[in-house]
mmCIF file with all atom_site columns, C-alpha atoms in Angstrom:
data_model
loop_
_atom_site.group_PDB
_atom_site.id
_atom_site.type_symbol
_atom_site.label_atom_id
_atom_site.label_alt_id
_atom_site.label_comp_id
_atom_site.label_asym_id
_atom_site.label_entity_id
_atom_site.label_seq_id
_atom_site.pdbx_PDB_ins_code
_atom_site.Cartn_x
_atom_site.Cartn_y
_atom_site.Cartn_z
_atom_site.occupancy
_atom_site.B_iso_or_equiv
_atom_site.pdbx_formal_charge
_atom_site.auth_seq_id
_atom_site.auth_comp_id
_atom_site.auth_asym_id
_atom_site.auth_atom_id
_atom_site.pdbx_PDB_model_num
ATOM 1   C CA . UNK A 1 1   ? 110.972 108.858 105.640 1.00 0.00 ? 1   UNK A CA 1
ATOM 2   C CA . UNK A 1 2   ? 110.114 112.536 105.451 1.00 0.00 ? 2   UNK A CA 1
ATOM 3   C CA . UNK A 1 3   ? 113.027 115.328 104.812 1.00 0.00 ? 3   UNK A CA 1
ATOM 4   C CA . UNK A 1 4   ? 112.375 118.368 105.036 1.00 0.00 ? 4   UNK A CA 1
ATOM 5   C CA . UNK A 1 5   ? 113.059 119.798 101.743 1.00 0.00 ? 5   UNK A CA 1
ATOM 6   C CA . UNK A 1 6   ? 110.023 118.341 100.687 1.00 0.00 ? 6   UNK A CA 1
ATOM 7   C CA . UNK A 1 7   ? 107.846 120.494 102.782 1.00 0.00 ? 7   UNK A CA 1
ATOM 8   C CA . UNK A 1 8   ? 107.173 124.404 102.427 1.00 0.00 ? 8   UNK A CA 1
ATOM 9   C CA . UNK A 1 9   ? 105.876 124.950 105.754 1.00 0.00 ? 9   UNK A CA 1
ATOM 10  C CA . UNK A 1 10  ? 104.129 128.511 105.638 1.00 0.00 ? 10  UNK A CA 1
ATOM 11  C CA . UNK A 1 11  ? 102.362 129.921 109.020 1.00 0.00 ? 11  UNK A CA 1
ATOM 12  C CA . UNK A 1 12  ? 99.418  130.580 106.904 1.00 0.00 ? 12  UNK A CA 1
ATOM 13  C CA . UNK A 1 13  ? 98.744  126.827 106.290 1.00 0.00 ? 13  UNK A CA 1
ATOM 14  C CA . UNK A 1 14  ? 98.228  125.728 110.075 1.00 0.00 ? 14  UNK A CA 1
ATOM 15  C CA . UNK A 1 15  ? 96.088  126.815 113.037 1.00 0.00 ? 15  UNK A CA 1
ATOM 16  C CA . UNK A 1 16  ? 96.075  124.509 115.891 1.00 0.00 ? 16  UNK A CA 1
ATOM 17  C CA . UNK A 1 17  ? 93.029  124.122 117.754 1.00 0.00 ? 17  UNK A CA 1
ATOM 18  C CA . UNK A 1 18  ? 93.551  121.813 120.680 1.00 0.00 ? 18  UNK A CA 1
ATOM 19  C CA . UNK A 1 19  ? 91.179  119.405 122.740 1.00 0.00 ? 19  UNK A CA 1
ATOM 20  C CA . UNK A 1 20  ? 92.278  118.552 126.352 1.00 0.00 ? 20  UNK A CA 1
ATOM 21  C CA . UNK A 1 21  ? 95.704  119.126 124.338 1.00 0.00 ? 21  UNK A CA 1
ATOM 22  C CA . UNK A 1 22  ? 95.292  116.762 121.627 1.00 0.00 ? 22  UNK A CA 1
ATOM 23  C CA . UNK A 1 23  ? 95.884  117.984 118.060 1.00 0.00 ? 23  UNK A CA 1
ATOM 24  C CA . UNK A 1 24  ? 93.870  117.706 114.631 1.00 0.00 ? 24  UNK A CA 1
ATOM 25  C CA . UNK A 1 25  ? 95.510  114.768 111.965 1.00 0.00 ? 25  UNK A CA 1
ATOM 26  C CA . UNK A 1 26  ? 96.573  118.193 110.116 1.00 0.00 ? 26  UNK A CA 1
ATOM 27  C CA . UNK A 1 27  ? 98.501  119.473 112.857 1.00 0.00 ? 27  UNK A CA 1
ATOM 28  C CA . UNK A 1 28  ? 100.142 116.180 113.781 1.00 0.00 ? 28  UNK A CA 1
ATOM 29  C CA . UNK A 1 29  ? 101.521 116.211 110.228 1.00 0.00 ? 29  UNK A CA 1
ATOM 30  C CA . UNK A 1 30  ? 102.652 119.563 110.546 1.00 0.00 ? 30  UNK A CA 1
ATOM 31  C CA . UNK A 1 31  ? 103.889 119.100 113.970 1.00 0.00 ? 31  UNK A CA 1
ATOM 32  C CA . UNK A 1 32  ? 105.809 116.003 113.374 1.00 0.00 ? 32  UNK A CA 1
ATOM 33  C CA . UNK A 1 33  ? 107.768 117.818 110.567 1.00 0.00 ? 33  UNK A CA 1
ATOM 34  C CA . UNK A 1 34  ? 108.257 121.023 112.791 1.00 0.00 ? 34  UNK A CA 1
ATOM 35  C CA . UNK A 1 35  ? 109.483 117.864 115.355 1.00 0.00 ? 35  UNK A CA 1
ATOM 36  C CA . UNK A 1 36  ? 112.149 116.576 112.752 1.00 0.00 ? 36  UNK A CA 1
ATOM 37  C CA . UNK A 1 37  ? 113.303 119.640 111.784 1.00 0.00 ? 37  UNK A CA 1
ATOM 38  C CA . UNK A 1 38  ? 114.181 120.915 115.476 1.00 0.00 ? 38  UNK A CA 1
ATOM 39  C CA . UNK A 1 39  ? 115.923 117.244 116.097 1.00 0.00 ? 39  UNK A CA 1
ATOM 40  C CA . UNK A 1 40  ? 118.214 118.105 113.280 1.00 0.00 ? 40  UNK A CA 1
ATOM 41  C CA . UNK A 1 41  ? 118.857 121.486 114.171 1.00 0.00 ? 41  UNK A CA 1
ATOM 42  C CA . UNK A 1 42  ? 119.644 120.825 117.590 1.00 0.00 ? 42  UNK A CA 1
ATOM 43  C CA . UNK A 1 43  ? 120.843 116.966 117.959 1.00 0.00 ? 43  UNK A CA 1
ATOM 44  C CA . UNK A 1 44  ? 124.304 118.284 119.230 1.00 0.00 ? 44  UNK A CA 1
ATOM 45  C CA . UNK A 1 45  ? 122.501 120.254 121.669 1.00 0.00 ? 45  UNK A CA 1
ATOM 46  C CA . UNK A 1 46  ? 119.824 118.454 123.373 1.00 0.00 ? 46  UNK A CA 1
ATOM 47  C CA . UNK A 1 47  ? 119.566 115.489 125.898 1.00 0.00 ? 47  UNK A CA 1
ATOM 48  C CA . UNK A 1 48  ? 117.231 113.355 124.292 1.00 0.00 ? 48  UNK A CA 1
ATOM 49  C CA . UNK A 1 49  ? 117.922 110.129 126.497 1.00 0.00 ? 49  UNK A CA 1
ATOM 50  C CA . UNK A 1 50  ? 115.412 107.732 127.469 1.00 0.00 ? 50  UNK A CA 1
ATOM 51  C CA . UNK A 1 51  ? 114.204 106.983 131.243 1.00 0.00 ? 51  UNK A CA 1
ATOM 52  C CA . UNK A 1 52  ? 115.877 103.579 131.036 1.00 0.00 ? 52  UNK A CA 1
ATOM 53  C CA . UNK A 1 53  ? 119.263 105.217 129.717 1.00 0.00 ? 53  UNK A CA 1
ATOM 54  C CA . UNK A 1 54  ? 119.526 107.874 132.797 1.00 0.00 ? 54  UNK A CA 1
ATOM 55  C CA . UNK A 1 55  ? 118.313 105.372 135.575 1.00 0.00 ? 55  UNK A CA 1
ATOM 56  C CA . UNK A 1 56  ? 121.980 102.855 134.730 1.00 0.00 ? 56  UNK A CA 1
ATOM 57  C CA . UNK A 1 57  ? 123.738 105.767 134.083 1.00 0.00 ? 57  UNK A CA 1
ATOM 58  C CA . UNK A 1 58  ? 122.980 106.787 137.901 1.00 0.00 ? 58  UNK A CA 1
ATOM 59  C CA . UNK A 1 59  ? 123.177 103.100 139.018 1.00 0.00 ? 59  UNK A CA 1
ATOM 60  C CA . UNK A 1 60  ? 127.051 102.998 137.540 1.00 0.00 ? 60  UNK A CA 1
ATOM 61  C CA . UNK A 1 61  ? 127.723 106.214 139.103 1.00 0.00 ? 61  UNK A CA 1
ATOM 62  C CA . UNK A 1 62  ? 126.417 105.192 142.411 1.00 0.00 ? 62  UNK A CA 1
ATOM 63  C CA . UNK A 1 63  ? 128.740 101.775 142.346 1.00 0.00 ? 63  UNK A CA 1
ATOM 64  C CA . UNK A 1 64  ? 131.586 103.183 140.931 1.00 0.00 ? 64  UNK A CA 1
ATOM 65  C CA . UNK A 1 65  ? 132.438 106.845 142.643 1.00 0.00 ? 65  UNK A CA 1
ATOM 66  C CA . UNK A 1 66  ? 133.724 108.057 146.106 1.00 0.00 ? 66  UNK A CA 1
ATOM 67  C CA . UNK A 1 67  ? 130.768 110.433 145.990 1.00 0.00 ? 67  UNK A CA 1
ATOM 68  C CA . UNK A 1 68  ? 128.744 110.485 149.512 1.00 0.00 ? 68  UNK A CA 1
ATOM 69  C CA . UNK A 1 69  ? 126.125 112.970 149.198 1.00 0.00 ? 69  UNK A CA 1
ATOM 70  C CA . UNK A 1 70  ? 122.884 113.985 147.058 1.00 0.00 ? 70  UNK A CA 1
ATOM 71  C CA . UNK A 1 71  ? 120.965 116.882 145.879 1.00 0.00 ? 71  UNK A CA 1
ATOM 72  C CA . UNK A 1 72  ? 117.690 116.144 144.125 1.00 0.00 ? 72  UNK A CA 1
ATOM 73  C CA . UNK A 1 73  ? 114.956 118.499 143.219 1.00 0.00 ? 73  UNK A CA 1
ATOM 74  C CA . UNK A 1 74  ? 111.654 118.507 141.181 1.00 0.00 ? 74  UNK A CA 1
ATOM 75  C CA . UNK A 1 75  ? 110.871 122.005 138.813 1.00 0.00 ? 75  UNK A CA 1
ATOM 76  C CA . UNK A 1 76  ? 107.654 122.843 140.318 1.00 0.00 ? 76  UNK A CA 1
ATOM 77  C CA . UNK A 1 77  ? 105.275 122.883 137.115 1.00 0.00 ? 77  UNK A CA 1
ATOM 78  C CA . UNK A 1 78  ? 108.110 122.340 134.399 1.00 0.00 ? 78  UNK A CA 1
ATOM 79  C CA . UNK A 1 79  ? 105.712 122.735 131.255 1.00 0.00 ? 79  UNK A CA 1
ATOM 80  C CA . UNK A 1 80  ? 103.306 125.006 132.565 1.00 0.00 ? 80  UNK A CA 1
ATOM 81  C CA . UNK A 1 81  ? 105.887 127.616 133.342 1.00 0.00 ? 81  UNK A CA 1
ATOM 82  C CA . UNK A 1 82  ? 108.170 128.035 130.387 1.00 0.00 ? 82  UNK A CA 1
ATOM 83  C CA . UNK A 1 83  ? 108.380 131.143 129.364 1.00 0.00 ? 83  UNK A CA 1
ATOM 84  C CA . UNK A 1 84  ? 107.473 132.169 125.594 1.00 0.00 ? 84  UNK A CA 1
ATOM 85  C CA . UNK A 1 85  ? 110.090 134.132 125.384 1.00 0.00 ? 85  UNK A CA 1
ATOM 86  C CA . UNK A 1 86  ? 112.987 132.874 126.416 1.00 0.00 ? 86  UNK A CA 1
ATOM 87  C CA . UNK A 1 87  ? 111.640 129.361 124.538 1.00 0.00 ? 87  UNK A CA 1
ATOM 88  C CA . UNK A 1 88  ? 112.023 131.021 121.421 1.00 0.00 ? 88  UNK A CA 1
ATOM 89  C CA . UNK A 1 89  ? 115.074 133.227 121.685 1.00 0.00 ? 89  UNK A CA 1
ATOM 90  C CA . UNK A 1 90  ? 116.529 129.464 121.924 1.00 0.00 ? 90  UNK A CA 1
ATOM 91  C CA . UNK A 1 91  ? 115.374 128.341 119.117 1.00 0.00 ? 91  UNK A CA 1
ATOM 92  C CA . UNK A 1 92  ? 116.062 131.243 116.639 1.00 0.00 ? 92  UNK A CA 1
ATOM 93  C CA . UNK A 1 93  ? 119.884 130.351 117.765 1.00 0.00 ? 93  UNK A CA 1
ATOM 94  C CA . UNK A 1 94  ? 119.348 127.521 115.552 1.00 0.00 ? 94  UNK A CA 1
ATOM 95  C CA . UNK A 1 95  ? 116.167 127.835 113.409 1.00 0.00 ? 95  UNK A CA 1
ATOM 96  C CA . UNK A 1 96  ? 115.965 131.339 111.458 1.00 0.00 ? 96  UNK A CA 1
ATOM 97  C CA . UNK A 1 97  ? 112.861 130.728 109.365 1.00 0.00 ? 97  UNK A CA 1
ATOM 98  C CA . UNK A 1 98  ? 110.376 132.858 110.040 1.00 0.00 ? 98  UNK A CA 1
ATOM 99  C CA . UNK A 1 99  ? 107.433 130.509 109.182 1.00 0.00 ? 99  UNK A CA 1
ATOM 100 C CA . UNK A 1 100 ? 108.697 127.237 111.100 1.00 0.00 ? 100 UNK A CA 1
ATOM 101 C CA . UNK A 1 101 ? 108.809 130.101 114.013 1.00 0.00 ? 101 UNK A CA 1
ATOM 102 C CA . UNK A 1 102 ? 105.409 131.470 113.764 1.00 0.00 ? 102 UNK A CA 1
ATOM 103 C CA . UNK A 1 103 ? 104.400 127.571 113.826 1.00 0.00 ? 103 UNK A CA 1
ATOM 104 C CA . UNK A 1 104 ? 106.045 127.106 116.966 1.00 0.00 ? 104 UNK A CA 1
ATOM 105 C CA . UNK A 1 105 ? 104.827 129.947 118.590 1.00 0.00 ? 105 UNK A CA 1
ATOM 106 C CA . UNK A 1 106 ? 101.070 129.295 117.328 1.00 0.00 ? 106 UNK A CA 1
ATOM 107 C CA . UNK A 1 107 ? 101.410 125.746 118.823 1.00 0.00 ? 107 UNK A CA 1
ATOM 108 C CA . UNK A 1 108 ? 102.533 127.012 122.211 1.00 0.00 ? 108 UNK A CA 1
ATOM 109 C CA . UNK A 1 109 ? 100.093 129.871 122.559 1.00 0.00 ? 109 UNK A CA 1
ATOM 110 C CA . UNK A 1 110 ? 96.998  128.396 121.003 1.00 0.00 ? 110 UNK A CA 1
ATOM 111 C CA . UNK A 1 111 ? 94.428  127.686 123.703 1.00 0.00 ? 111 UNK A CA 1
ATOM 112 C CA . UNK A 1 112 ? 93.339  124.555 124.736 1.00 0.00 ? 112 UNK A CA 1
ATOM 113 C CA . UNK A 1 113 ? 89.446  124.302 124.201 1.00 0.00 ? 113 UNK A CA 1
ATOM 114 C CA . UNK A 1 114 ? 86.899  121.799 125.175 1.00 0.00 ? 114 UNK A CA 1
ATOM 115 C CA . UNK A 1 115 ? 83.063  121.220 124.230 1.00 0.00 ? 115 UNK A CA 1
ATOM 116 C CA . UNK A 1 116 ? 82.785  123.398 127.702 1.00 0.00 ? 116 UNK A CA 1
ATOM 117 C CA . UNK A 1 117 ? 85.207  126.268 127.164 1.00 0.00 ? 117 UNK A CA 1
ATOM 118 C CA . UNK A 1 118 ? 83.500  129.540 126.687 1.00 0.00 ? 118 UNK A CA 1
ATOM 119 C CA . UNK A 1 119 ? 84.381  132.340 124.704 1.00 0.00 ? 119 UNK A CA 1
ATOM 120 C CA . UNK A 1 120 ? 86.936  134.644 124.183 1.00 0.00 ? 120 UNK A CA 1
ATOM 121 C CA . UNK A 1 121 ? 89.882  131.612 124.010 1.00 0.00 ? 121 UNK A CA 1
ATOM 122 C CA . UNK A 1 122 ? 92.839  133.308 125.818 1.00 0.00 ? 122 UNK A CA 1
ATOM 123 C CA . UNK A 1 123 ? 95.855  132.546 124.484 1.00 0.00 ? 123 UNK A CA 1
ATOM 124 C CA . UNK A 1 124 ? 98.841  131.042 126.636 1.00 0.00 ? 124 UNK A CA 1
ATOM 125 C CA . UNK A 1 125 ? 101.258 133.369 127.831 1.00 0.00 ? 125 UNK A CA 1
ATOM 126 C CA . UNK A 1 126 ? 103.497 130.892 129.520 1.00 0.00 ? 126 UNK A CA 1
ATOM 127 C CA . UNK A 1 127 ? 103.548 127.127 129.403 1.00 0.00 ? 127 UNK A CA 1
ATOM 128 C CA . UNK A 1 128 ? 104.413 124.442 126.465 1.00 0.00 ? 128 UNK A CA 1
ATOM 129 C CA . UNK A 1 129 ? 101.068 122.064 126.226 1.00 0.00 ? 129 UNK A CA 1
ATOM 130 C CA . UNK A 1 130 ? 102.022 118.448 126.913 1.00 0.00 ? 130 UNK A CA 1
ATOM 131 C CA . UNK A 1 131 ? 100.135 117.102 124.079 1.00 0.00 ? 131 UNK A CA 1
ATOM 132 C CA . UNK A 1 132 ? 101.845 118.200 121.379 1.00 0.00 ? 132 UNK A CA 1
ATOM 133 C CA . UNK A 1 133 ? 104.760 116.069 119.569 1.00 0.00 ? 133 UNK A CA 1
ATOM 134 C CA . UNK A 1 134 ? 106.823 118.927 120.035 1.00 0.00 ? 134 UNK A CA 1
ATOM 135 C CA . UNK A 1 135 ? 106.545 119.482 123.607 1.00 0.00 ? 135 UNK A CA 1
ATOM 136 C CA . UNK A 1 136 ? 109.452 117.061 124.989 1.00 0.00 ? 136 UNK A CA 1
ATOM 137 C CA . UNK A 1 137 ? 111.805 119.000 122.622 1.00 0.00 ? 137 UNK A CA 1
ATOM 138 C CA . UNK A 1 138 ? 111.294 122.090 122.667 1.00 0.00 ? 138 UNK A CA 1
ATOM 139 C CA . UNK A 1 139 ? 111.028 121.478 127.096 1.00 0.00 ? 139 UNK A CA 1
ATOM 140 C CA . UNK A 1 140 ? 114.639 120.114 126.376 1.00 0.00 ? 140 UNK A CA 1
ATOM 141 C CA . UNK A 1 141 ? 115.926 123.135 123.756 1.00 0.00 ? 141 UNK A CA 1
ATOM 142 C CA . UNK A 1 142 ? 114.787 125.021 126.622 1.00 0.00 ? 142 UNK A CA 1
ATOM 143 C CA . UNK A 1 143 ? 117.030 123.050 129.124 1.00 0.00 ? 143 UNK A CA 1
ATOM 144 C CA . UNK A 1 144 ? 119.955 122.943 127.512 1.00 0.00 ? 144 UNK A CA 1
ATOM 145 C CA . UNK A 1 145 ? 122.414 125.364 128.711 1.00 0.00 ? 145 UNK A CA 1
ATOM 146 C CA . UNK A 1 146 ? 121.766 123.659 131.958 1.00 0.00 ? 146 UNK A CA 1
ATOM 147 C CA . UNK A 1 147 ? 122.938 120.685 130.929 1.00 0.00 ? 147 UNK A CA 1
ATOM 148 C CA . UNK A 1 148 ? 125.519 121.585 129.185 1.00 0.00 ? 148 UNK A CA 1
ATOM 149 C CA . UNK A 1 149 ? 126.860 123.775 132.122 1.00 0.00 ? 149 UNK A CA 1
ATOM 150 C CA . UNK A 1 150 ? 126.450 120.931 134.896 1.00 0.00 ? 150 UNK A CA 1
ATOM 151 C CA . UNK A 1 151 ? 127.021 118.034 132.560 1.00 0.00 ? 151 UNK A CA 1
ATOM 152 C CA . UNK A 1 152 ? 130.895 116.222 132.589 1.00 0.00 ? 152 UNK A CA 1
ATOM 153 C CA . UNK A 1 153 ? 132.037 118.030 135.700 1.00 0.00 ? 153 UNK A CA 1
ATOM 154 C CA . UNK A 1 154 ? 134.890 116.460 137.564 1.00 0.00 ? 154 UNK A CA 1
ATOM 155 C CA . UNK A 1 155 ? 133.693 117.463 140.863 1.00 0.00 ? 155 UNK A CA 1
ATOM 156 C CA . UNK A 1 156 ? 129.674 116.115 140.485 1.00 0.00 ? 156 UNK A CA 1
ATOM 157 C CA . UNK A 1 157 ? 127.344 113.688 138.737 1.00 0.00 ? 157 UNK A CA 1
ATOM 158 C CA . UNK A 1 158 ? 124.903 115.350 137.104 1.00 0.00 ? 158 UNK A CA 1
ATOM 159 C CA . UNK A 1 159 ? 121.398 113.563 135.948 1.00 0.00 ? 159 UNK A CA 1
ATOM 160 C CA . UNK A 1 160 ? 118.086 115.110 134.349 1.00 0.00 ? 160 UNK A CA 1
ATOM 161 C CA . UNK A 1 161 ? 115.066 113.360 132.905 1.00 0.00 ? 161 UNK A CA 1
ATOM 162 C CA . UNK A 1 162 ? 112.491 116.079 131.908 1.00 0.00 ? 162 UNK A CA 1
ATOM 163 C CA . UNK A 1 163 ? 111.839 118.218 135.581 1.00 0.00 ? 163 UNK A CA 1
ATOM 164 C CA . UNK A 1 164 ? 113.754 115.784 137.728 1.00 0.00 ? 164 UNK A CA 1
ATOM 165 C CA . UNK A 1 165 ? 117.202 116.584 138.649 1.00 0.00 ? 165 UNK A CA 1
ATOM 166 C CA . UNK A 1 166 ? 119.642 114.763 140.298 1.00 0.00 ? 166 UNK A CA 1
ATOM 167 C CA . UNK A 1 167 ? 123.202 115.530 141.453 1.00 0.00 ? 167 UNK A CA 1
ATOM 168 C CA . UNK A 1 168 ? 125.495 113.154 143.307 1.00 0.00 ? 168 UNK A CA 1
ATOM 169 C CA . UNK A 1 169 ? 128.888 114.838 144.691 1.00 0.00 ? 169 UNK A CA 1
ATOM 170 C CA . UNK A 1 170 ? 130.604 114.899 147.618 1.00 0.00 ? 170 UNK A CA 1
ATOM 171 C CA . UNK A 1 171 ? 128.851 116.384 151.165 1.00 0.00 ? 171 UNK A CA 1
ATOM 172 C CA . UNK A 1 172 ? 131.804 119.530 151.248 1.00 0.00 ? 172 UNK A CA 1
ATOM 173 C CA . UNK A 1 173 ? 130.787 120.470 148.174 1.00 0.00 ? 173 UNK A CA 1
ATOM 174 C CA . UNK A 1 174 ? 126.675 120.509 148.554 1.00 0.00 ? 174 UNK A CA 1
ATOM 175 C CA . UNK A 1 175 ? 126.300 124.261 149.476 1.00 0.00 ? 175 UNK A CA 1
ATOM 176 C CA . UNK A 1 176 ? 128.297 125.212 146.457 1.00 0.00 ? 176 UNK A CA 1
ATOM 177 C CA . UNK A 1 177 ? 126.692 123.113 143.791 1.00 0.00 ? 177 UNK A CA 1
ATOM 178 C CA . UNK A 1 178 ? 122.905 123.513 145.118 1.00 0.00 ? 178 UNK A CA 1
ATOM 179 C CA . UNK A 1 179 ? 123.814 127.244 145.416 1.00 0.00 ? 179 UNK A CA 1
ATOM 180 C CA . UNK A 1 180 ? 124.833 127.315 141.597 1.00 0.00 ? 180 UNK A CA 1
ATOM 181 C CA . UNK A 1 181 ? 122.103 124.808 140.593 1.00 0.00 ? 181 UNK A CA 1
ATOM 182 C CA . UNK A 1 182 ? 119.520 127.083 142.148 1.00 0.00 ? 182 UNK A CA 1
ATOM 183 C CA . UNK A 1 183 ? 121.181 130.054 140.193 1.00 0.00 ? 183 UNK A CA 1
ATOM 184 C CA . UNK A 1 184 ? 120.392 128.108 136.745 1.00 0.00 ? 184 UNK A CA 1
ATOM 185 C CA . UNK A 1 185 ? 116.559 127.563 137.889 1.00 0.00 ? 185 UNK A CA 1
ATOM 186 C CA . UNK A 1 186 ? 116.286 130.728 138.302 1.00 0.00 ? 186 UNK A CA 1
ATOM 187 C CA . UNK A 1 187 ? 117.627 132.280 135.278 1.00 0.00 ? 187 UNK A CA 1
ATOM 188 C CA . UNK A 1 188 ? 115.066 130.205 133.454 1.00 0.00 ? 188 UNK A CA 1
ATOM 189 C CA . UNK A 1 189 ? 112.395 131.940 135.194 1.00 0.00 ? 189 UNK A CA 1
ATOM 190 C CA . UNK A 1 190 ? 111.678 128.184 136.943 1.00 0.00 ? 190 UNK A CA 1
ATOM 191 C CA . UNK A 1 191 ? 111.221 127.246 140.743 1.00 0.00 ? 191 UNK A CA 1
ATOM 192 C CA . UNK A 1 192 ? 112.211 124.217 142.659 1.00 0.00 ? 192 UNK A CA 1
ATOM 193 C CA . UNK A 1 193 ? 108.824 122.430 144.203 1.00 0.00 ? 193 UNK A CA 1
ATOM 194 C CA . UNK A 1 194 ? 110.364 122.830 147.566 1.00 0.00 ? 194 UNK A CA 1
ATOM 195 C CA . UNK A 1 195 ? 108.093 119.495 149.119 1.00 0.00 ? 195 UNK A CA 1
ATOM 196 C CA . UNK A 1 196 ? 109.883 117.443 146.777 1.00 0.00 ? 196 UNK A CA 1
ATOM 197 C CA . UNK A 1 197 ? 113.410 118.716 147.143 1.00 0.00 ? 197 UNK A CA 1
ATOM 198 C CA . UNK A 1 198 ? 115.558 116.368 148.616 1.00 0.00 ? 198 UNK A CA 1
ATOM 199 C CA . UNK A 1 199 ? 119.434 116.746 150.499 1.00 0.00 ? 199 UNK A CA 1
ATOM 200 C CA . UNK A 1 200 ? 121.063 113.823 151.976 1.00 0.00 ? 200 UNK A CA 1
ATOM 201 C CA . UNK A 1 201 ? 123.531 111.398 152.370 1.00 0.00 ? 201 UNK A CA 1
ATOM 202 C CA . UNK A 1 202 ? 124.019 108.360 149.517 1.00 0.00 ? 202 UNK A CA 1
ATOM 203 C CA . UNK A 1 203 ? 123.764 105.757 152.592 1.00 0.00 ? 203 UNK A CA 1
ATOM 204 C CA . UNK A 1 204 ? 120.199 107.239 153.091 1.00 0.00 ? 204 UNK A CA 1
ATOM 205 C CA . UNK A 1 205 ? 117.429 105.985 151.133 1.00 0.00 ? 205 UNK A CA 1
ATOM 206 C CA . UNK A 1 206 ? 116.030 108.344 148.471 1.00 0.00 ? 206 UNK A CA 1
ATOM 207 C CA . UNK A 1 207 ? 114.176 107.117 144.913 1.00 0.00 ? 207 UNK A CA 1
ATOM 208 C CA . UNK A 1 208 ? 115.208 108.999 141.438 1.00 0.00 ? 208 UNK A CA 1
ATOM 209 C CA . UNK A 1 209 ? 112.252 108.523 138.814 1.00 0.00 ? 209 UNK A CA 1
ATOM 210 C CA . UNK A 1 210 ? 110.867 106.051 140.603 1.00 0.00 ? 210 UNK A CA 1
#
């Protein structure tokens, strides 16, 4: 089992150059030790439930609540539009070395490059890759003051797997929540995919992940 005070991690000893978003050996190494370090860091912080754990979550809240109405919405391109920025102002809150930084912000930013792509390589200016080992975590670190605001309310049931988001509540309080909900997006500099937004009643039929 790695820890991490086996590792000096300099910024110097890593470039990531990325295939169709699939990393050297090197920089899976590296990566997966940037991933444990940001899991300890932040494993008060972040929702790190599995797709099986969230799905009977919403099945007991569904038989076992007065709640009558829905609200579910899809992030229109989650990964692709997370800004740099406000990514890493999130993590600094926990991480303050400067090397594990300059990692994370060479992994974000690095191009991806096929046998096709010409020269100059731009570098990313928005977006996580979806390749990476660290891209679930650092898409959650960058979720998580939604979660924490909507999570354990009294007057909704709130439920998130990566860009899906669904609330259950009652139908006199739908303007409200969506209202607030919509304010969060927002502030993250994210957009609902308005197709696959979805308001309704519970006796309706709607799907949640599938």
């Amino acid at each position: 089992m790695w820890g991490t005070k086996c590792f000096k991690i300099t910024s110097k000893n890593c470039f990531i150059l990325l295939d169709g978003h699939i990393p050297t050996i090197r920089d899976k190494v590296t990566l997966a030790i940037v991933h444990r370090i940001l899991s300890n860091a932040f494993i008060e912080d972040i929702n790190l439930e599995i797709v099986q754990s969230v799905i009977s979550k919403v099945k007991t809240t569904l038989n076992n609540s007065n709640y009558n109405y829905f609200i579910k919405i899809d992030i229109e391109k989650f990964y692709d539009n997370i800004d740099h920025d406000l990514l890493i102002s999130k993590v600094k809150r926990k991480v303050r070395k400067k090397e594990l930084i300059n990692l994370i912000n060479n992994a974000i930013k690095t191009p991806t490059i096929t046998s096709t792509t010409r020269k100059p390589y731009n570098k990313n200016e928005r977006g996580v890759p979806q390749g990476l080992s660290i891209s679930n975590i650092l898409a959650n670190i960058y979720m998580n003051k939604l979660d924490r605001d909507f999570k354990d309310q009294n007057d909704f049931a709130y439920f998130r797997y990566v860009d899906d988001v669904l609330i259950v509540c009652n139908k006199d309080d739908r303007e409200r929540i969506d209202k607030k909900l919509e304010k969060h997006i927002k502030s993250l500099k994210l957009n609902y995919n308005g197709e696959k937004k979805q308001l309704g009643l519970l006796s309706q039929e709607f799907s949640f992940l599938g």
